[in-house]
Coordinates of N, CA and C in Angstrom, one line a residue:
M1 N -174.7 -246.4 1.0 CA -175.9 -247.2 1.0 C -175.9 -248.2 -0.2
L2 N -175.4 -247.7 -1.4 CA -175.3 -248.6 -2.5 C -174.3 -249.7 -2.3
C3 N -173.2 -249.4 -1.6 CA -172.2 -250.4 -1.3 C -172.8 -251.5 -0.4
R4 N -173.5 -251.0 0.7 CA -174.1 -252.0 1.6 C -175.1 -252.9 0.9
M5 N -175.9 -252.4 0.0 CA -176.9 -253.2 -0.7 C -176.2 -254.2 -1.6
A6 N -175.0 -253.8 -2.2 CA -174.3 -254.7 -3.1 C -173.7 -255.8 -2.3
L7 N -173.3 -255.5 -1.1 CA -172.6 -256.5 -0.3 C -173.6 -257.5 0.4
R8 N -174.8 -257.0 0.6 CA -175.8 -257.8 1.3 C -177.1 -257.9 0.4
P9 N -177.5 -259.1 0.0 CA -178.6 -259.3 -0.9 C -179.9 -258.8 -0.2
P10 N -180.9 -258.5 -1.0 CA -182.2 -258.1 -0.4 C -182.8 -259.2 0.5
E11 N -183.6 -258.8 1.5 CA -184.1 -259.8 2.5 C -184.9 -260.9 1.9
G12 N -185.7 -260.5 0.9 CA -186.6 -261.5 0.2 C -185.7 -262.5 -0.5
M13 N -184.7 -262.1 -1.2 CA -183.8 -263.1 -1.8 C -183.1 -264.0 -0.8
R14 N -182.7 -263.4 0.3 CA -182.0 -264.2 1.3 C -182.9 -265.3 1.9
K15 N -184.2 -264.9 2.1 CA -185.2 -265.9 2.6 C -185.4 -267.0 1.6
T16 N -185.5 -266.6 0.3 CA -185.7 -267.6 -0.7 C -184.6 -268.6 -0.8
V17 N -183.3 -268.1 -0.8 CA -182.2 -269.0 -0.8 C -182.1 -269.8 0.4
A18 N -182.4 -269.2 1.6 CA -182.4 -269.9 2.8 C -183.4 -271.1 2.9
A19 N -184.6 -270.8 2.3 CA -185.6 -271.8 2.2 C -185.2 -273.0 1.4
F20 N -184.5 -272.7 0.2 CA -184.0 -273.8 -0.6 C -182.9 -274.6 0.1
V21 N -182.0 -273.9 0.8 CA -180.9 -274.6 1.5 C -181.5 -275.4 2.6
L22 N -182.5 -274.8 3.3 CA -183.1 -275.5 4.4 C -183.8 -276.8 3.9
L23 N -184.5 -276.7 2.8 CA -185.2 -277.9 2.2 C -184.1 -278.9 1.8
T24 N -183.0 -278.5 1.3 CA -181.9 -279.5 1.0 C -181.5 -280.2 2.3
A25 N -181.3 -279.4 3.4 CA -180.9 -280.0 4.6 C -181.9 -281.0 5.1
L26 N -183.2 -280.7 5.0 CA -184.3 -281.6 5.4 C -184.2 -282.9 4.6
V27 N -184.0 -282.8 3.2 CA -183.9 -284.0 2.4 C -182.7 -284.8 2.8
L28 N -181.6 -284.2 3.1 CA -180.4 -285.0 3.6 C -180.7 -285.7 4.9
S29 N -181.4 -285.0 5.8 CA -181.7 -285.7 7.1 C -182.7 -286.9 6.9
L30 N -183.6 -286.7 5.9 CA -184.5 -287.9 5.6 C -183.7 -289.0 5.0
V31 N -182.7 -288.7 4.2 CA -181.8 -289.8 3.6 C -181.1 -290.5 4.7
A32 N -180.5 -289.7 5.7 CA -179.8 -290.2 6.8 C -180.7 -291.1 7.6
L33 N -181.9 -290.7 7.8 CA -182.9 -291.5 8.6 C -183.2 -292.8 7.9
W34 N -183.4 -292.7 6.6 CA -183.7 -293.9 5.9 C -182.5 -294.9 5.9
E35 N -181.3 -294.4 5.8 CA -180.1 -295.3 5.9 C -180.0 -295.9 7.3
K36 N -180.4 -295.2 8.3 CA -180.3 -295.7 9.7 C -181.4 -296.8 9.9
L37 N -182.6 -296.6 9.3 CA -183.6 -297.5 9.5 C -183.5 -298.7 8.5
A38 N -182.8 -298.5 7.4 CA -182.6 -299.6 6.4 C -181.2 -299.7 6.1
P39 N -180.4 -300.3 7.0 CA -178.9 -300.4 6.8 C -178.6 -301.2 5.5
G40 N -177.6 -300.7 4.8 CA -177.2 -301.3 3.5 C -177.9 -300.7 2.3
S41 N -178.8 -299.8 2.5 CA -179.5 -299.2 1.4 C -178.5 -298.3 0.5
D42 N -177.5 -297.7 1.2 CA -176.5 -296.9 0.5 C -177.2 -295.8 -0.4
L43 N -178.2 -295.2 0.2 CA -179.0 -294.2 -0.6 C -178.2 -292.9 -0.8
G44 N -177.4 -292.6 0.3 CA -176.7 -291.3 0.3 C -175.2 -291.4 0.2
C45 N -174.7 -292.4 1.0 CA -173.2 -292.5 1.1 C -172.9 -294.0 1.5
G46 N -172.3 -294.7 0.6 CA -172.0 -296.1 0.9 C -170.6 -296.4 1.3
D47 N -169.8 -295.4 1.4 CA -168.4 -295.6 1.8 C -168.2 -296.2 3.2
T48 N -167.1 -296.8 3.5 CA -166.8 -297.4 4.8 C -166.9 -296.3 5.9
T49 N -166.3 -295.2 5.6 CA -166.3 -294.1 6.6 C -167.8 -293.7 6.9
C50 N -168.6 -293.6 5.9 CA -170.0 -293.2 6.2 C -170.7 -294.3 7.0
R51 N -170.4 -295.6 6.7 CA -171.1 -296.6 7.5 C -170.6 -296.7 8.9
V52 N -169.3 -296.4 9.1 CA -168.8 -296.3 10.5 C -169.6 -295.3 11.3
V53 N -169.8 -294.2 10.7 CA -170.6 -293.1 11.4 C -172.0 -293.6 11.6
Q54 N -172.6 -294.2 10.6 CA -174.0 -294.7 10.6 C -174.2 -295.7 11.7
H55 N -173.3 -296.6 11.9 CA -173.4 -297.7 12.8 C -172.8 -297.3 14.2
S56 N -172.2 -296.2 14.3 CA -171.6 -295.8 15.6 C -172.6 -295.7 16.7
S57 N -172.1 -295.8 18.0 CA -173.0 -295.6 19.1 C -173.5 -294.2 19.2
F58 N -173.0 -293.2 18.5 CA -173.4 -291.9 18.5 C -174.6 -291.6 17.6
S59 N -175.0 -292.6 16.8 CA -176.0 -292.4 15.8 C -177.5 -292.6 16.4
E60 N -177.6 -292.9 17.7 CA -178.9 -293.0 18.3 C -178.8 -292.6 19.7
V61 N -180.0 -292.3 20.3 CA -180.1 -292.0 21.7 C -181.3 -292.8 22.2
Q62 N -181.0 -293.7 23.2 CA -182.0 -294.6 23.8 C -182.8 -295.3 22.7
G63 N -182.1 -295.8 21.7 CA -182.8 -296.6 20.6 C -183.4 -295.8 19.5
L64 N -183.5 -294.4 19.7 CA -184.1 -293.6 18.7 C -183.0 -293.1 17.7
P65 N -183.2 -293.2 16.4 CA -182.2 -292.7 15.5 C -182.0 -291.2 15.6
L66 N -180.8 -290.8 15.6 CA -180.5 -289.3 15.7 C -181.1 -288.5 14.6
P67 N -181.1 -288.9 13.4 CA -181.6 -288.1 12.3 C -183.1 -287.8 12.5
L68 N -183.8 -288.6 13.3 CA -185.2 -288.3 13.5 C -185.4 -286.9 14.2
G69 N -184.5 -286.6 15.1 CA -184.6 -285.3 15.7 C -184.4 -284.1 14.8
A70 N -183.4 -284.4 13.9 CA -183.1 -283.3 12.8 C -184.3 -283.2 11.9
V71 N -184.9 -284.3 11.5 CA -186.1 -284.2 10.6 C -187.2 -283.4 11.3
L72 N -187.5 -283.6 12.5 CA -188.5 -282.9 13.2 C -188.2 -281.4 13.4
L73 N -187.0 -281.1 13.8 CA -186.7 -279.7 14.0 C -186.6 -278.9 12.6
L74 N -186.1 -279.6 11.6 CA -186.0 -278.9 10.3 C -187.4 -278.7 9.7
T75 N -188.2 -279.7 9.9 CA -189.6 -279.5 9.4 C -190.3 -278.4 10.1
L76 N -190.1 -278.2 11.4 CA -190.6 -277.1 12.2 C -190.0 -275.8 11.6
S77 N -188.7 -275.8 11.3 CA -188.1 -274.6 10.8 C -188.6 -274.2 9.5
L78 N -188.8 -275.1 8.6 CA -189.3 -274.8 7.3 C -190.7 -274.3 7.3
I79 N -191.6 -274.9 8.1 CA -193.0 -274.5 8.2 C -193.0 -273.1 8.8
A80 N -192.2 -272.8 9.8 CA -192.2 -271.5 10.5 C -191.7 -270.5 9.5
L81 N -190.7 -270.8 8.7 CA -190.2 -269.9 7.7 C -191.3 -269.5 6.6
L82 N -192.0 -270.5 6.2 CA -193.1 -270.3 5.2 C -194.2 -269.4 5.8
K83 N -194.4 -269.5 7.1 CA -195.4 -268.7 7.7 C -195.0 -267.4 8.2
G84 N -193.7 -267.1 8.0 CA -193.1 -265.8 8.4 C -192.7 -265.7 9.8
R85 N -192.6 -266.9 10.5 CA -192.2 -266.9 11.9 C -190.7 -267.1 12.0
L86 N -190.0 -266.1 11.7 CA -188.5 -266.1 11.5 C -187.8 -266.5 12.8
E87 N -188.3 -266.1 13.9 CA -187.6 -266.3 15.2 C -187.7 -267.8 15.5
I88 N -188.8 -268.5 15.3 CA -188.9 -269.9 15.5 C -188.0 -270.7 14.6
T89 N -187.9 -270.2 13.3 CA -187.0 -270.8 12.4 C -185.5 -270.8 12.8
T90 N -185.1 -269.6 13.2 CA -183.7 -269.4 13.5 C -183.3 -270.2 14.8
V91 N -184.2 -270.1 15.8 CA -183.9 -270.8 17.1 C -183.8 -272.3 16.8
S92 N -184.7 -272.9 16.0 CA -184.7 -274.3 15.7 C -183.4 -274.7 14.9
L93 N -183.0 -273.8 14.0 CA -181.8 -274.1 13.3 C -180.6 -274.0 14.2
A94 N -180.6 -273.0 15.1 CA -179.5 -272.9 16.0 C -179.3 -274.2 16.9
L95 N -180.5 -274.7 17.3 CA -180.4 -276.0 18.1 C -179.8 -277.1 17.2
V96 N -180.3 -277.2 16.0 CA -179.7 -278.3 15.1 C -178.2 -278.1 14.9
A97 N -177.9 -276.8 14.6 CA -176.5 -276.5 14.3 C -175.6 -276.7 15.5
G98 N -176.0 -276.4 16.7 CA -175.2 -276.7 17.9 C -175.0 -278.1 18.1
A99 N -176.0 -278.9 18.1 CA -175.8 -280.4 18.2 C -175.0 -281.0 17.1
E100 N -175.2 -280.5 15.9 CA -174.5 -281.1 14.8 C -173.0 -280.7 14.8
T101 N -172.7 -279.5 15.4 CA -171.3 -279.1 15.6 C -170.6 -280.0 16.5
Y102 N -171.2 -280.4 17.6 CA -170.6 -281.4 18.5 C -170.4 -282.7 17.8
L103 N -171.4 -283.2 17.1 CA -171.3 -284.5 16.5 C -170.3 -284.5 15.4
T104 N -170.2 -283.4 14.7 CA -169.2 -283.3 13.6 C -167.8 -283.4 14.2
G105 N -167.6 -282.7 15.4 CA -166.3 -282.9 16.0 C -166.0 -284.3 16.5
I106 N -167.0 -285.0 17.0 CA -166.9 -286.4 17.3 C -166.5 -287.2 16.1
E107 N -167.2 -286.9 15.0 CA -166.9 -287.6 13.7 C -165.5 -287.4 13.2
L108 N -165.0 -286.2 13.2 CA -163.7 -285.9 12.7 C -162.6 -286.3 13.6
F109 N -162.7 -286.0 14.9 CA -161.6 -286.2 15.8 C -161.6 -287.4 16.7
Y110 N -162.8 -288.1 16.8 CA -162.9 -289.3 17.6 C -163.2 -290.5 16.8
L111 N -164.2 -290.5 15.9 CA -164.4 -291.6 15.0 C -163.3 -291.6 13.9
K112 N -162.8 -290.5 13.6 CA -161.8 -290.3 12.5 C -162.4 -290.9 11.2
S113 N -163.6 -290.5 11.0 CA -164.3 -291.0 9.7 C -165.1 -289.8 9.2
V114 N -165.0 -289.5 7.9 CA -165.7 -288.4 7.4 C -166.9 -288.9 6.5
C115 N -168.1 -288.6 7.0 CA -169.3 -288.9 6.3 C -169.7 -287.7 5.4
R116 N -169.7 -287.9 4.1 CA -170.0 -286.8 3.2 C -171.5 -286.4 3.4
L117 N -172.4 -287.3 3.7 CA -173.8 -286.9 3.9 C -173.9 -286.0 5.1
C118 N -173.2 -286.4 6.2 CA -173.3 -285.6 7.4 C -172.7 -284.2 7.2
I119 N -171.5 -284.1 6.6 CA -170.9 -282.9 6.3 C -171.7 -282.0 5.5
S120 N -172.4 -282.5 4.4 CA -173.2 -281.8 3.6 C -174.4 -281.2 4.4
F121 N -175.0 -282.1 5.2 CA -176.1 -281.7 6.1 C -175.7 -280.5 7.0
Y122 N -174.5 -280.7 7.6 CA -174.0 -279.6 8.5 C -173.8 -278.3 7.8
A123 N -173.3 -278.4 6.6 CA -173.0 -277.1 5.8 C -174.3 -276.4 5.5
C124 N -175.3 -277.2 5.1 CA -176.6 -276.6 4.7 C -177.3 -276.0 5.9
T125 N -177.2 -276.7 7.0 CA -177.8 -276.1 8.3 C -177.2 -274.8 8.7
V126 N -175.9 -274.8 8.7 CA -175.2 -273.6 9.1 C -175.4 -272.4 8.1
L127 N -175.4 -272.8 6.8 CA -175.6 -271.7 5.8 C -177.0 -271.1 5.9
S128 N -178.0 -272.0 6.1 CA -179.4 -271.4 6.2 C -179.5 -270.6 7.4
L129 N -178.9 -271.0 8.5 CA -178.9 -270.2 9.8 C -178.2 -268.8 9.5
A130 N -177.1 -268.8 8.8 CA -176.4 -267.6 8.6 C -177.2 -266.6 7.7
L131 N -177.9 -267.2 6.7 CA -178.7 -266.4 5.8 C -179.9 -265.7 6.6
L132 N -180.4 -266.4 7.6 CA -181.6 -265.9 8.3 C -181.3 -265.1 9.5
S133 N -180.1 -265.2 10.1 CA -179.8 -264.6 11.3 C -179.7 -263.1 11.2
K134 N -180.2 -262.4 12.3 CA -180.1 -261.0 12.4 C -179.2 -260.6 13.6
R135 N -178.5 -259.5 13.4 CA -177.5 -259.1 14.4 C -178.1 -258.9 15.8
A136 N -179.3 -258.4 15.8 CA -180.0 -258.1 17.1 C -180.4 -259.4 17.8
K137 N -180.4 -260.5 17.1 CA -180.9 -261.8 17.7 C -179.7 -262.7 18.0
L138 N -178.5 -262.3 17.8 CA -177.4 -263.2 17.9 C -177.2 -263.8 19.3
K139 N -177.5 -263.0 20.3 CA -177.3 -263.4 21.7 C -178.2 -264.6 21.9
R140 N -179.5 -264.5 21.5 CA -180.4 -265.6 21.7 C -180.1 -266.8 20.9
L141 N -179.6 -266.6 19.7 CA -179.2 -267.7 18.9 C -178.0 -268.4 19.4
G142 N -177.0 -267.6 19.9 CA -175.8 -268.2 20.5 C -176.2 -269.0 21.8
A143 N -177.2 -268.6 22.5 CA -177.6 -269.3 23.7 C -178.2 -270.7 23.3
A144 N -179.0 -270.7 22.2 CA -179.6 -271.9 21.7 C -178.6 -272.8 21.2
F145 N -177.6 -272.3 20.5 CA -176.5 -273.1 19.9 C -175.7 -273.7 21.0
S146 N -175.3 -272.9 22.0 CA -174.5 -273.5 23.1 C -175.3 -274.5 23.9
F147 N -176.6 -274.3 24.1 CA -177.4 -275.2 24.9 C -177.4 -276.6 24.2
A148 N -177.6 -276.6 22.8 CA -177.7 -277.8 22.1 C -176.3 -278.5 22.1
F149 N -175.3 -277.7 22.0 CA -173.9 -278.3 22.0 C -173.6 -279.0 23.3
L150 N -173.9 -278.4 24.4 CA -173.6 -279.0 25.7 C -174.6 -280.2 26.0
T151 N -175.9 -280.0 25.6 CA -176.8 -281.1 25.8 C -176.4 -282.3 25.0
A152 N -175.9 -282.2 23.8 CA -175.5 -283.3 23.0 C -174.4 -284.1 23.8
H153 N -173.5 -283.4 24.5 CA -172.5 -284.1 25.2 C -173.1 -284.8 26.5
L154 N -173.9 -284.1 27.2 CA -174.5 -284.6 28.4 C -175.4 -285.8 28.1
V155 N -176.1 -285.8 27.0 CA -177.0 -286.9 26.7 C -176.2 -288.2 26.6
Y156 N -175.0 -288.1 26.0 CA -174.2 -289.3 25.8 C -173.4 -289.7 27.0
F157 N -172.8 -288.7 27.8 CA -171.8 -289.0 28.7 C -172.1 -288.5 30.1
F158 N -173.2 -287.9 30.4 CA -173.5 -287.4 31.8 C -173.4 -288.6 32.8
P159 N -172.9 -288.4 34.0 CA -172.4 -287.1 34.5 C -170.9 -286.9 34.3
N160 N -170.2 -287.8 33.5 CA -168.8 -287.6 33.2 C -168.5 -286.7 32.1
A161 N -167.5 -285.9 32.2 CA -167.1 -285.0 31.1 C -166.2 -285.6 30.0
Q162 N -165.6 -286.8 30.4 CA -164.7 -287.4 29.5 C -165.4 -288.3 28.5
I163 N -165.0 -288.2 27.2 CA -165.6 -289.0 26.2 C -165.0 -290.5 26.4
R164 N -165.9 -291.4 26.3 CA -165.5 -292.8 26.5 C -166.3 -293.7 25.5
A165 N -165.9 -294.9 25.4 CA -166.5 -295.8 24.5 C -167.9 -296.3 24.9
D166 N -168.1 -296.5 26.2 CA -169.4 -297.0 26.6 C -170.3 -295.8 26.9
L167 N -171.6 -295.9 26.4 CA -172.5 -294.8 26.6 C -173.6 -295.3 27.7
L168 N -174.4 -294.4 28.0 CA -175.4 -294.6 29.1 C -176.7 -295.2 28.5
Q169 N -176.6 -296.1 27.5 CA -177.8 -296.7 26.9 C -177.8 -298.2 27.2
V170 N -178.9 -298.6 27.8 CA -179.1 -300.0 28.1 C -180.0 -300.6 27.0
P171 N -179.5 -301.5 26.2 CA -180.3 -302.0 25.1 C -181.4 -302.9 25.5
S172 N -182.6 -302.7 24.9 CA -183.7 -303.6 25.1 C -184.1 -304.4 23.9
Y173 N -183.1 -304.6 23.0 CA -183.3 -305.3 21.8 C -182.0 -306.0 21.4
P174 N -182.0 -307.0 20.6 CA -180.8 -307.7 20.2 C -179.9 -306.8 19.4
R175 N -178.6 -306.7 19.8 CA -177.6 -305.9 19.1 C -176.2 -306.5 19.2
V176 N -175.4 -306.2 18.3 CA -174.0 -306.6 18.3 C -173.1 -305.3 18.5
E177 N -172.4 -305.2 19.6 CA -171.6 -304.1 19.8 C -170.1 -304.4 19.6
V178 N -169.5 -303.6 18.8 CA -168.1 -303.9 18.4 C -167.2 -302.7 18.9
F179 N -166.3 -303.0 19.8 CA -165.4 -302.0 20.2 C -164.1 -302.2 19.4
A180 N -163.8 -301.1 18.6 CA -162.7 -301.2 17.7 C -162.2 -299.8 17.3
T181 N -160.9 -299.7 16.9 CA -160.4 -298.5 16.3 C -161.0 -298.3 14.9
P182 N -161.1 -297.1 14.4 CA -161.6 -297.0 13.0 C -160.7 -297.7 12.0
E183 N -159.4 -297.8 12.2 CA -158.5 -298.5 11.3 C -158.8 -300.0 11.2
Q184 N -159.3 -300.6 12.4 CA -159.6 -302.0 12.4 C -160.8 -302.4 11.6
L185 N -161.6 -301.4 11.3 CA -162.9 -301.7 10.6 C -162.7 -301.6 9.1
Q186 N -161.5 -301.4 8.6 CA -161.2 -301.4 7.2 C -161.0 -302.8 6.7
G187 N -160.7 -303.0 5.4 CA -160.4 -304.2 4.8 C -161.5 -305.3 4.8
G188 N -162.7 -304.8 4.7 CA -163.9 -305.8 4.6 C -164.5 -306.2 5.9
L189 N -163.8 -305.9 7.0 CA -164.4 -306.3 8.3 C -165.8 -305.8 8.5
L190 N -166.0 -304.5 8.2 CA -167.3 -304.0 8.4 C -168.4 -304.7 7.6
D191 N -168.0 -305.1 6.3 CA -169.0 -305.8 5.5 C -169.3 -307.2 6.1
R192 N -168.4 -307.9 6.7 CA -168.6 -309.1 7.4 C -169.5 -309.0 8.6
L193 N -169.2 -307.9 9.4 CA -170.0 -307.7 10.6 C -171.5 -307.4 10.2
E194 N -171.7 -306.6 9.1 CA -173.0 -306.3 8.7 C -173.8 -307.5 8.3
A195 N -173.0 -308.4 7.6 CA -173.6 -309.7 7.1 C -174.1 -310.6 8.3
V196 N -173.2 -310.6 9.3 CA -173.5 -311.5 10.5 C -174.7 -310.9 11.3
T197 N -174.7 -309.6 11.5 CA -175.8 -309.0 12.3 C -177.1 -309.1 11.5
G198 N -177.0 -308.9 10.2 CA -178.2 -309.0 9.4 C -178.8 -310.4 9.4
S199 N -178.0 -311.4 9.4 CA -178.5 -312.8 9.5 C -179.1 -313.2 10.8
R200 N -178.6 -312.5 11.9 CA -179.2 -312.7 13.2 C -180.3 -311.8 13.6
G201 N -180.6 -310.9 12.7 CA -181.7 -310.0 13.0 C -181.4 -309.0 14.1
A202 N -180.1 -308.7 14.3 CA -179.6 -307.8 15.3 C -179.1 -306.5 14.8
Q203 N -179.0 -305.5 15.6 CA -178.5 -304.2 15.2 C -177.0 -304.2 15.4
L204 N -176.2 -303.6 14.5 CA -174.8 -303.4 14.6 C -174.5 -302.1 15.2
V205 N -173.8 -302.0 16.3 CA -173.4 -300.8 17.0 C -171.9 -300.8 17.1
L206 N -171.2 -299.7 16.6 CA -169.8 -299.6 16.6 C -169.4 -298.6 17.8
R207 N -168.6 -299.0 18.6 CA -168.1 -298.2 19.7 C -166.6 -298.0 19.5
P208 N -166.2 -296.8 19.1 CA -164.8 -296.6 18.8 C -163.8 -296.5 20.0
L209 N -162.6 -297.1 19.8 CA -161.6 -297.1 20.8 C -160.3 -296.5 20.2
P210 N -160.2 -295.2 20.1 CA -159.0 -294.6 19.5 C -157.7 -295.1 20.3
G211 N -156.7 -295.6 19.5 CA -155.4 -295.9 20.0 C -155.3 -297.2 20.7
E212 N -156.4 -298.0 20.7 CA -156.4 -299.3 21.3 C -155.9 -300.4 20.3
D213 N -155.3 -301.5 20.8 CA -154.8 -302.5 19.9 C -155.8 -303.7 19.9
L214 N -156.7 -303.8 20.8 CA -157.6 -304.9 20.9 C -159.0 -304.5 20.7
S215 N -159.7 -305.3 19.9 CA -161.1 -305.1 19.7 C -162.0 -306.1 20.4
L216 N -163.2 -305.8 20.8 CA -164.0 -306.6 21.5 C -165.4 -306.7 20.9
I217 N -165.9 -307.9 20.6 CA -167.3 -308.0 20.1 C -168.2 -308.4 21.3
H218 N -169.2 -307.6 21.5 CA -170.1 -307.8 22.6 C -171.5 -308.0 22.0
I219 N -172.0 -309.3 22.0 CA -173.4 -309.6 21.5 C -174.3 -309.6 22.7
S220 N -175.2 -308.6 22.7 CA -176.1 -308.5 23.9 C -177.6 -308.7 23.4
E221 N -178.3 -309.3 24.3 CA -179.8 -309.5 24.1 C -180.4 -309.2 25.4
P222 N -181.7 -309.0 25.4 CA -182.4 -308.7 26.7 C -182.1 -309.7 27.8
T223 N -181.8 -311.0 27.5 CA -181.7 -312.0 28.5 C -180.3 -312.6 28.6
R224 N -179.4 -312.3 27.7 CA -178.1 -312.9 27.8 C -177.1 -312.1 27.1
A225 N -175.8 -312.3 27.4 CA -174.7 -311.5 26.8 C -173.6 -312.5 26.5
L226 N -172.9 -312.3 25.4 CA -171.8 -313.2 24.9 C -170.7 -312.2 24.5
Y227 N -169.5 -312.5 25.1 CA -168.3 -311.7 24.8 C -167.3 -312.5 24.0
I228 N -166.9 -311.9 22.9 CA -165.8 -312.6 22.0 C -164.8 -311.6 21.8
S229 N -163.5 -311.9 22.2 CA -162.4 -311.0 21.9 C -161.6 -311.6 20.8
Y230 N -160.9 -310.7 20.0 CA -160.1 -311.2 18.9 C -158.9 -310.2 18.8
A231 N -157.9 -310.6 18.2 CA -156.7 -309.8 18.0 C -156.8 -308.9 16.8

């Protein structure tokens, strides 16, 4: 009994630590939301790799910034935790962790860009879920995790299972879409693209093309489209 107590902290301490980690994750999601709504603020991560993730086509769904969903679910989780509704907290965290696991995989293996803000948020979310999870509820949490993981893929690519550069989002506002490999966005190109889109009042959207040698700039507006290709 003493060995088990030494290996596993008291439940009250675990909830306190989990609440602190969960609050940290919420703050990180708010920072990510602010950077998405105010490009160039560099509040959390101003590296090129972070900006590639921030401007990528995976950073929004139907025009809504992805961090907004994380902010809402984590706020629900924190309120439920403070009210003692542990099941609501863990299910909400499992949903966030499932979706973020899929997006982290996209970030590491498809975008080939590591965003420190995203990785820190992912680590905090998984840690808080691990601290609050109970063995008897693992099946339900696993179902929520798997549901969010698969839904994240279907939202972007339904009904196709293969990851591709073009998503199922039809823009209703001016935007500049850049099809390029992560390597082609190095050397100041991303800075120039941000300057051009900012001067036009358009949104910059990066669509990664792993292994391709040609990049394509697609400037789309509700009433016209202009295609510019470059070597």
